[in-house]
CSV table of N, CA and C and ligand atoms in Angstrom, one decimal:
chain,number,residue,atom,x,y,z
A,10,MET,N,-25.8,-3.2,-11.1
A,10,MET,CA,-25.8,-2.8,-9.7
A,10,MET,C,-26.3,-1.3,-9.6
A,11,THR,N,-27.3,-1.1,-8.9
A,11,THR,CA,-27.8,0.3,-8.8
A,11,THR,C,-27.1,1.0,-7.6
A,12,LYS,N,-26.7,2.2,-7.9
A,12,LYS,CA,-25.9,2.9,-6.8
A,12,LYS,C,-26.9,3.8,-6.0
A,13,GLU,N,-26.7,3.7,-4.7
A,13,GLU,CA,-27.5,4.5,-3.8
A,13,GLU,C,-27.2,6.0,-3.9
A,14,LEU,N,-28.2,6.8,-4.1
A,14,LEU,CA,-28.0,8.2,-4.2
A,14,LEU,C,-28.2,8.9,-2.8
A,15,ILE,N,-27.4,9.8,-2.5
A,15,ILE,CA,-27.5,10.5,-1.2
A,15,ILE,C,-27.6,12.0,-1.5
A,16,ARG,N,-28.6,12.6,-0.9
A,16,ARG,CA,-28.8,14.1,-1.0
A,16,ARG,C,-28.0,14.8,0.1
A,17,PHE,N,-27.4,15.9,-0.2
A,17,PHE,CA,-26.7,16.7,0.8
A,17,PHE,C,-26.8,18.1,0.5
A,18,GLY,N,-26.9,19.0,1.5
A,18,GLY,CA,-27.0,20.4,1.3
A,18,GLY,C,-25.6,21.1,1.1
A,19,VAL,N,-25.6,22.1,0.3
A,19,VAL,CA,-24.3,22.8,0.1
A,19,VAL,C,-24.6,24.3,0.3
A,20,SER,N,-23.8,24.9,1.2
A,20,SER,CA,-23.8,26.4,1.3
A,20,SER,C,-22.8,27.0,0.4
A,21,ILE,N,-23.3,28.0,-0.4
A,21,ILE,CA,-22.4,28.6,-1.4
A,21,ILE,C,-22.8,30.1,-1.6
A,22,GLU,N,-21.8,30.9,-1.8
A,22,GLU,CA,-22.1,32.3,-2.0
A,22,GLU,C,-23.0,32.5,-3.2
A,23,LYS,N,-23.9,33.5,-3.1
A,23,LYS,CA,-24.8,33.7,-4.2
A,23,LYS,C,-24.1,34.0,-5.6
A,24,ASN,N,-23.1,34.8,-5.5
A,24,ASN,CA,-22.4,35.2,-6.7
A,24,ASN,C,-21.7,34.0,-7.4
A,25,LEU,N,-21.1,33.1,-6.5
A,25,LEU,CA,-20.4,31.9,-7.0
A,25,LEU,C,-21.4,30.9,-7.6
A,26,LEU,N,-22.6,30.8,-7.0
A,26,LEU,CA,-23.6,29.9,-7.5
A,26,LEU,C,-24.1,30.4,-8.9
A,27,ARG,N,-24.2,31.8,-9.0
A,27,ARG,CA,-24.7,32.4,-10.2
A,27,ARG,C,-23.7,32.0,-11.4
A,28,GLN,N,-22.4,32.2,-11.1
A,28,GLN,CA,-21.4,31.9,-12.1
A,28,GLN,C,-21.4,30.4,-12.4
A,29,PHE,N,-21.6,29.6,-11.4
A,29,PHE,CA,-21.6,28.1,-11.6
A,29,PHE,C,-22.8,27.7,-12.5
A,30,ASP,N,-24.0,28.4,-12.3
A,30,ASP,CA,-25.2,28.1,-13.1
A,30,ASP,C,-24.9,28.5,-14.5
A,31,ARG,N,-24.3,29.6,-14.7
A,31,ARG,CA,-24.0,30.1,-16.1
A,31,ARG,C,-23.1,29.1,-16.8
A,32,LEU,N,-22.1,28.7,-16.1
A,32,LEU,CA,-21.1,27.8,-16.6
A,32,LEU,C,-21.7,26.4,-17.0
A,33,ILE,N,-22.5,25.9,-16.1
A,33,ILE,CA,-23.1,24.6,-16.4
A,33,ILE,C,-24.2,24.7,-17.5
A,34,ASN,N,-24.8,25.9,-17.6
A,34,ASN,CA,-25.8,26.1,-18.6
A,34,ASN,C,-25.1,26.1,-20.0
A,35,GLU,N,-23.9,26.8,-20.1
A,35,GLU,CA,-23.1,26.8,-21.3
A,35,GLU,C,-22.7,25.4,-21.7
A,36,HIS,N,-22.4,24.5,-20.7
A,36,HIS,CA,-22.0,23.2,-21.0
A,36,HIS,C,-23.2,22.2,-21.3
A,37,GLY,N,-24.4,22.8,-21.1
A,37,GLY,CA,-25.6,22.0,-21.5
A,37,GLY,C,-26.1,21.1,-20.4
A,38,TYR,N,-25.7,21.3,-19.2
A,38,TYR,CA,-26.2,20.4,-18.1
A,38,TYR,C,-27.6,20.8,-17.8
A,39,GLN,N,-28.4,19.7,-17.5
A,39,GLN,CA,-29.8,19.9,-17.2
A,39,GLN,C,-30.0,20.4,-15.7
A,40,ASN,N,-29.1,19.9,-14.9
A,40,ASN,CA,-29.2,20.3,-13.4
A,40,ASN,C,-27.9,20.3,-12.8
A,41,ARG,N,-27.8,20.9,-11.6
A,41,ARG,CA,-26.6,21.1,-10.9
A,41,ARG,C,-26.0,19.8,-10.4
A,42,SER,N,-26.9,18.8,-10.1
A,42,SER,CA,-26.4,17.6,-9.5
A,42,SER,C,-25.4,16.9,-10.5
A,43,GLU,N,-25.8,16.7,-11.7
A,43,GLU,CA,-25.0,16.0,-12.7
A,43,GLU,C,-23.7,16.8,-12.9
A,44,ALA,N,-23.8,18.2,-12.9
A,44,ALA,CA,-22.6,19.0,-13.1
A,44,ALA,C,-21.6,18.8,-11.9
A,45,ILE,N,-22.1,18.8,-10.7
A,45,ILE,CA,-21.3,18.6,-9.5
A,45,ILE,C,-20.6,17.2,-9.6
A,46,ARG,N,-21.4,16.2,-9.9
A,46,ARG,CA,-20.9,14.8,-10.0
A,46,ARG,C,-19.7,14.7,-11.0
A,47,ASP,N,-19.9,15.4,-12.2
A,47,ASP,CA,-18.8,15.4,-13.2
A,47,ASP,C,-17.6,16.1,-12.7
A,48,LEU,N,-17.8,17.2,-12.0
A,48,LEU,CA,-16.6,17.9,-11.4
A,48,LEU,C,-15.8,17.1,-10.4
A,49,ILE,N,-16.6,16.4,-9.6
A,49,ILE,CA,-15.9,15.5,-8.6
A,49,ILE,C,-15.2,14.4,-9.3
A,50,ARG,N,-15.9,13.8,-10.3
A,50,ARG,CA,-15.2,12.7,-11.1
A,50,ARG,C,-13.9,13.2,-11.8
A,51,ASP,N,-14.0,14.4,-12.3
A,51,ASP,CA,-12.8,14.9,-13.0
A,51,ASP,C,-11.7,15.1,-12.0
A,52,GLU,N,-12.0,15.6,-10.9
A,52,GLU,CA,-11.0,15.7,-9.8
A,52,GLU,C,-10.4,14.4,-9.4
A,53,LEU,N,-11.2,13.4,-9.3
A,53,LEU,CA,-10.8,12.0,-8.9
A,53,LEU,C,-9.8,11.5,-10.0
A,54,VAL,N,-10.2,11.7,-11.2
A,54,VAL,CA,-9.3,11.2,-12.3
A,54,VAL,C,-8.0,11.9,-12.3
A,55,GLN,N,-8.0,13.2,-12.1
A,55,GLN,CA,-6.8,14.0,-12.0
A,55,GLN,C,-5.9,13.4,-10.9
A,56,GLN,N,-6.5,13.1,-9.8
A,56,GLN,CA,-5.8,12.6,-8.6
A,56,GLN,C,-5.2,11.2,-8.9
A,57,GLN,N,-6.0,10.4,-9.6
A,57,GLN,CA,-5.5,9.1,-10.0
A,57,GLN,C,-4.2,9.2,-10.8
A,58,TRP,N,-4.1,10.3,-11.7
A,58,TRP,CA,-2.9,10.4,-12.5
A,58,TRP,C,-1.7,10.9,-11.7
A,59,GLU,N,-1.9,11.3,-10.4
A,59,GLU,CA,-0.8,11.6,-9.5
A,59,GLU,C,-0.1,10.3,-9.1
A,60,ASP,N,-0.8,9.2,-9.1
A,60,ASP,CA,-0.3,7.9,-8.7
A,60,ASP,C,0.3,7.2,-9.9
A,61,ALA,N,1.7,7.1,-9.9
A,61,ALA,CA,2.4,6.5,-11.0
A,61,ALA,C,2.0,5.1,-11.4
A,62,ASN,N,1.5,4.3,-10.4
A,62,ASN,CA,1.2,2.9,-10.6
A,62,ASN,C,-0.3,2.7,-10.9
A,63,ALA,N,-1.1,3.7,-10.9
A,63,ALA,CA,-2.5,3.5,-11.1
A,63,ALA,C,-2.8,3.1,-12.5
A,64,GLU,N,-3.8,2.2,-12.7
A,64,GLU,CA,-4.1,1.7,-14.0
A,64,GLU,C,-5.0,2.8,-14.7
A,65,SER,N,-4.6,3.3,-15.8
A,65,SER,CA,-5.3,4.4,-16.5
A,65,SER,C,-5.4,4.2,-18.0
A,66,VAL,N,-6.2,5.1,-18.6
A,66,VAL,CA,-6.5,5.0,-20.0
A,66,VAL,C,-6.2,6.4,-20.5
A,67,GLY,N,-5.7,6.5,-21.7
A,67,GLY,CA,-5.5,7.9,-22.3
A,67,GLY,C,-5.4,7.8,-23.8
A,68,THR,N,-5.4,9.0,-24.4
A,68,THR,CA,-5.2,9.1,-25.9
A,68,THR,C,-4.1,10.1,-26.1
A,69,ILE,N,-3.3,9.7,-27.1
A,69,ILE,CA,-2.2,10.5,-27.5
A,69,ILE,C,-2.5,11.0,-28.9
A,70,THR,N,-2.6,12.3,-29.1
A,70,THR,CA,-2.8,12.8,-30.4
A,70,THR,C,-1.6,13.5,-31.0
A,71,LEU,N,-1.2,13.1,-32.2
A,71,LEU,CA,0.0,13.6,-32.8
A,71,LEU,C,-0.3,14.2,-34.1
A,72,ILE,N,0.3,15.4,-34.4
A,72,ILE,CA,0.3,15.9,-35.8
A,72,ILE,C,1.8,16.0,-36.2
A,73,TYR,N,2.1,15.4,-37.4
A,73,TYR,CA,3.5,15.4,-37.8
A,73,TYR,C,3.6,15.4,-39.3
A,74,ASP,N,4.8,15.8,-39.7
A,74,ASP,CA,5.1,15.9,-41.1
A,74,ASP,C,5.9,14.6,-41.5
A,75,HIS,N,5.2,13.7,-42.3
A,75,HIS,CA,5.8,12.4,-42.6
A,75,HIS,C,7.0,12.5,-43.5
A,76,HIS,N,7.4,13.7,-44.0
A,76,HIS,CA,8.6,13.8,-44.9
A,76,HIS,C,9.8,13.9,-44.0
A,77,VAL,N,9.7,14.2,-42.7
A,77,VAL,CA,10.9,14.4,-41.9
A,77,VAL,C,11.6,13.0,-41.8
A,78,ARG,N,12.9,13.0,-42.0
A,78,ARG,CA,13.7,11.8,-42.1
A,78,ARG,C,13.6,10.9,-40.9
A,79,GLU,N,13.3,9.6,-41.2
A,79,GLU,CA,13.2,8.6,-40.1
A,79,GLU,C,12.1,8.7,-39.1
A,80,LEU,N,11.3,9.8,-39.3
A,80,LEU,CA,10.2,10.0,-38.3
A,80,LEU,C,9.2,8.9,-38.2
A,81,THR,N,8.7,8.5,-39.4
A,81,THR,CA,7.7,7.4,-39.3
A,81,THR,C,8.3,6.1,-38.8
A,82,GLU,N,9.5,5.8,-39.1
A,82,GLU,CA,10.2,4.6,-38.5
A,82,GLU,C,10.3,4.7,-37.0
A,83,LEU,N,10.7,5.9,-36.5
A,83,LEU,CA,10.8,6.1,-35.1
A,83,LEU,C,9.5,6.0,-34.4
A,84,LEU,N,8.4,6.6,-35.0
A,84,LEU,CA,7.1,6.5,-34.4
A,84,LEU,C,6.6,5.0,-34.3
A,85,THR,N,6.9,4.3,-35.3
A,85,THR,CA,6.5,2.9,-35.4
A,85,THR,C,7.3,2.1,-34.3
A,86,SER,N,8.6,2.4,-34.2
A,86,SER,CA,9.4,1.5,-33.3
A,86,SER,C,9.0,1.8,-31.9
A,87,VAL,N,8.7,3.1,-31.5
A,87,VAL,CA,8.3,3.4,-30.1
A,87,VAL,C,7.0,2.6,-29.9
A,88,GLN,N,6.1,2.6,-30.9
A,88,GLN,CA,4.8,1.9,-30.7
A,88,GLN,C,4.9,0.4,-30.5
A,89,HIS,N,5.9,-0.1,-31.3
A,89,HIS,CA,6.1,-1.6,-31.1
A,89,HIS,C,6.7,-1.9,-29.8
A,90,HIS,N,7.6,-1.0,-29.3
A,90,HIS,CA,8.2,-1.3,-28.0
A,90,HIS,C,7.1,-1.3,-26.9
A,91,TYR,N,6.0,-0.5,-27.0
A,91,TYR,CA,5.0,-0.4,-26.0
A,91,TYR,C,3.7,-1.1,-26.5
A,92,ASN,N,3.9,-2.2,-27.2
A,92,ASN,CA,2.7,-2.9,-27.8
A,92,ASN,C,1.7,-3.4,-26.7
A,93,ALA,N,2.3,-3.6,-25.5
A,93,ALA,CA,1.4,-4.1,-24.4
A,93,ALA,C,0.4,-3.1,-24.0
A,94,GLN,N,0.8,-1.8,-24.1
A,94,GLN,CA,0.0,-0.7,-23.6
A,94,GLN,C,-0.9,-0.1,-24.7
A,95,ILE,N,-0.4,-0.2,-26.0
A,95,ILE,CA,-1.1,0.5,-27.0
A,95,ILE,C,-2.3,-0.4,-27.6
A,96,ILE,N,-3.5,0.1,-27.4
A,96,ILE,CA,-4.7,-0.7,-27.8
A,96,ILE,C,-4.9,-0.5,-29.3
A,97,SER,N,-4.9,0.7,-29.8
A,97,SER,CA,-5.1,0.9,-31.2
A,97,SER,C,-4.5,2.3,-31.6
A,98,THR,N,-4.3,2.4,-32.9
A,98,THR,CA,-3.8,3.6,-33.5
A,98,THR,C,-4.6,3.9,-34.8
A,99,THR,N,-5.0,5.1,-34.8
A,99,THR,CA,-5.7,5.6,-36.0
A,99,THR,C,-4.9,6.6,-36.7
A,100,HIS,N,-4.7,6.4,-38.0
A,100,HIS,CA,-3.9,7.3,-38.8
A,100,HIS,C,-4.7,8.0,-39.9
A,101,VAL,N,-4.6,9.3,-40.0
A,101,VAL,CA,-5.3,10.0,-41.1
A,101,VAL,C,-4.3,10.8,-41.8
A,102,HIS,N,-4.3,10.7,-43.2
A,102,HIS,CA,-3.4,11.6,-44.0
A,102,HIS,C,-4.1,12.9,-44.2
A,103,LEU,N,-3.7,13.9,-43.5
A,103,LEU,CA,-4.5,15.2,-43.5
A,103,LEU,C,-4.3,16.0,-44.8
A,104,ASP,N,-3.1,16.0,-45.3
A,104,ASP,CA,-2.9,16.7,-46.6
A,104,ASP,C,-1.6,16.1,-47.1
A,105,HIS,N,-1.0,16.7,-48.1
A,105,HIS,CA,0.2,16.2,-48.8
A,105,HIS,C,1.3,15.9,-47.8
A,106,ASP,N,1.5,16.7,-46.8
A,106,ASP,CA,2.6,16.6,-45.8
A,106,ASP,C,2.3,16.0,-44.5
A,107,HIS,N,1.1,16.3,-44.0
A,107,HIS,CA,0.8,16.1,-42.6
A,107,HIS,C,-0.1,14.9,-42.3
A,108,CYS,N,0.3,14.2,-41.2
A,108,CYS,CA,-0.5,13.1,-40.7
A,108,CYS,C,-1.0,13.4,-39.3
A,109,LEU,N,-2.2,12.8,-39.0
A,109,LEU,CA,-2.8,12.9,-37.7
A,109,LEU,C,-2.8,11.4,-37.2
A,110,GLU,N,-2.3,11.2,-36.0
A,110,GLU,CA,-2.4,9.9,-35.4
A,110,GLU,C,-3.0,10.0,-34.0
A,111,VAL,N,-3.9,9.2,-33.7
A,111,VAL,CA,-4.5,9.1,-32.4
A,111,VAL,C,-4.3,7.7,-31.8
A,112,ILE,N,-3.6,7.7,-30.7
A,112,ILE,CA,-3.1,6.4,-30.2
A,112,ILE,C,-3.8,6.2,-28.8
A,113,LEU,N,-4.5,5.1,-28.7
A,113,LEU,CA,-5.2,4.7,-27.5
A,113,LEU,C,-4.3,3.9,-26.6
A,114,VAL,N,-4.1,4.3,-25.4
A,114,VAL,CA,-3.2,3.6,-24.5
A,114,VAL,C,-3.9,3.2,-23.2
A,115,ARG,N,-3.4,2.1,-22.6
A,115,ARG,CA,-3.9,1.7,-21.3
A,115,ARG,C,-2.8,1.0,-20.6
A,116,GLY,N,-2.6,1.5,-19.3
A,116,GLY,CA,-1.5,0.9,-18.5
A,116,GLY,C,-1.3,1.8,-17.3
A,117,LYS,N,-0.1,1.7,-16.7
A,117,LYS,CA,0.2,2.5,-15.6
A,117,LYS,C,0.4,3.9,-16.0
A,118,THR,N,0.0,4.9,-15.2
A,118,THR,CA,0.0,6.3,-15.6
A,118,THR,C,1.5,6.7,-16.0
A,119,GLU,N,2.4,6.2,-15.2
A,119,GLU,CA,3.8,6.5,-15.5
A,119,GLU,C,4.2,6.1,-16.9
A,120,THR,N,3.8,4.8,-17.3
A,120,THR,CA,4.2,4.3,-18.6
A,120,THR,C,3.5,5.1,-19.7
A,121,ILE,N,2.2,5.4,-19.5
A,121,ILE,CA,1.5,6.2,-20.5
A,121,ILE,C,2.2,7.5,-20.7
A,122,ARG,N,2.6,8.2,-19.7
A,122,ARG,CA,3.4,9.5,-19.8
A,122,ARG,C,4.6,9.3,-20.6
A,123,GLN,N,5.4,8.2,-20.3
A,123,GLN,CA,6.6,7.9,-21.0
A,123,GLN,C,6.4,7.8,-22.5
A,124,ILE,N,5.3,7.0,-22.8
A,124,ILE,CA,5.0,6.8,-24.3
A,124,ILE,C,4.7,8.1,-24.9
A,125,SER,N,3.9,8.9,-24.3
A,125,SER,CA,3.5,10.2,-24.8
A,125,SER,C,4.7,11.1,-25.0
A,126,ASN,N,5.6,11.2,-24.0
A,126,ASN,CA,6.8,12.0,-24.1
A,126,ASN,C,7.7,11.6,-25.2
A,127,GLN,N,7.9,10.3,-25.3
A,127,GLN,CA,8.8,9.8,-26.3
A,127,GLN,C,8.3,10.0,-27.7
A,128,LEU,N,7.0,10.0,-27.9
A,128,LEU,CA,6.4,10.3,-29.3
A,128,LEU,C,6.4,11.7,-29.6
A,129,THR,N,6.0,12.5,-28.6
A,129,THR,CA,5.8,14.0,-28.8
A,129,THR,C,7.1,14.7,-29.0
A,130,CYS,N,8.2,14.2,-28.4
A,130,CYS,CA,9.4,15.0,-28.5
A,130,CYS,C,10.2,14.7,-29.8
A,131,LEU,N,9.7,13.8,-30.6
A,131,LEU,CA,10.4,13.4,-31.9
A,131,LEU,C,10.4,14.6,-32.8
A,132,LYS,N,11.5,14.8,-33.5
A,132,LYS,CA,11.7,15.9,-34.5
A,132,LYS,C,10.7,15.6,-35.7
A,133,GLY,N,9.9,16.6,-36.0
A,133,GLY,CA,8.9,16.5,-37.0
A,133,GLY,C,7.5,16.4,-36.5
A,134,VAL,N,7.4,16.1,-35.2
A,134,VAL,CA,6.0,16.1,-34.5
A,134,VAL,C,5.7,17.5,-34.2
A,135,LYS,N,4.7,18.1,-34.8
A,135,LYS,CA,4.4,19.5,-34.7
A,135,LYS,C,3.6,19.8,-33.5
A,136,HIS,N,2.7,18.8,-33.1
A,136,HIS,CA,1.9,19.0,-31.9
A,136,HIS,C,1.6,17.6,-31.4
A,137,GLY,N,1.7,17.5,-30.1
A,137,GLY,CA,1.4,16.2,-29.4
A,137,GLY,C,0.6,16.5,-28.1
A,138,LYS,N,-0.4,15.8,-27.8
A,138,LYS,CA,-1.2,16.0,-26.6
A,138,LYS,C,-1.7,14.7,-26.0
A,139,LEU,N,-1.4,14.6,-24.7
A,139,LEU,CA,-1.9,13.4,-24.0
A,139,LEU,C,-3.2,13.8,-23.3
A,140,VAL,N,-4.3,13.1,-23.6
A,140,VAL,CA,-5.5,13.3,-22.8
A,140,VAL,C,-5.6,12.2,-21.8
A,141,THR,N,-5.7,12.6,-20.6
A,141,THR,CA,-5.7,11.6,-19.5
A,141,THR,C,-7.1,11.3,-19.0
A,142,THR,N,-7.5,10.1,-19.1
A,142,THR,CA,-8.8,9.7,-18.6
A,142,THR,C,-8.7,8.5,-17.7
A,143,THR,N,-9.7,7.7,-17.6
A,143,THR,CA,-9.8,6.6,-16.6
A,143,THR,C,-10.4,5.4,-17.2
A,144,THR,N,-10.2,4.3,-16.5
A,144,THR,CA,-10.9,3.0,-16.9
A,144,THR,C,-12.4,3.1,-16.6
A,145,GLY,N,-12.7,4.1,-15.8
A,145,GLY,CA,-14.2,4.2,-15.4
A,145,GLY,C,-14.5,3.5,-14.1
A,146,ARG,N,-13.6,2.7,-13.6
A,146,ARG,CA,-13.9,2.0,-12.4
A,146,ARG,C,-13.7,2.9,-11.2
A,147,ASN,N,-14.5,2.7,-10.2
A,147,ASN,CA,-14.4,3.5,-8.9
A,147,ASN,C,-14.8,5.0,-9.0
A,148,ILE,N,-15.4,5.4,-10.1
A,148,ILE,CA,-15.9,6.7,-10.1
A,148,ILE,C,-17.4,6.8,-10.5
B,10,NI,NI1,-0.2,9.9,-43.3
């Protein structure tokens, strides 16, 4: 399906536009249109995450020390509990002590947040971050 493109004019202060051009240049955008489209999409995705029941996609990144007692068992049991939402998990043994885990999740935004919070707050998890994105539909 080809999407119809519509052109529209935007009035903007010279100084603001100069800063915008510098910003998009640093990000490697070829033109303003694609940069503006991405900004709008990002805002729409953020808004989608305000809706607890919206179907979303995210990644949870964890750094933890696998020597901490019962931590690996707890991480596994949380992931088994949410097996319907967890698409895949990638585990990397970073060094003698530390593990990196990236967990791909899909489901209601509220459930994804719950999964992320339950994993991140475990003792021994040194850093946890949920990256919130979208199924790509409607944007
Ligand atoms: Ni490991």
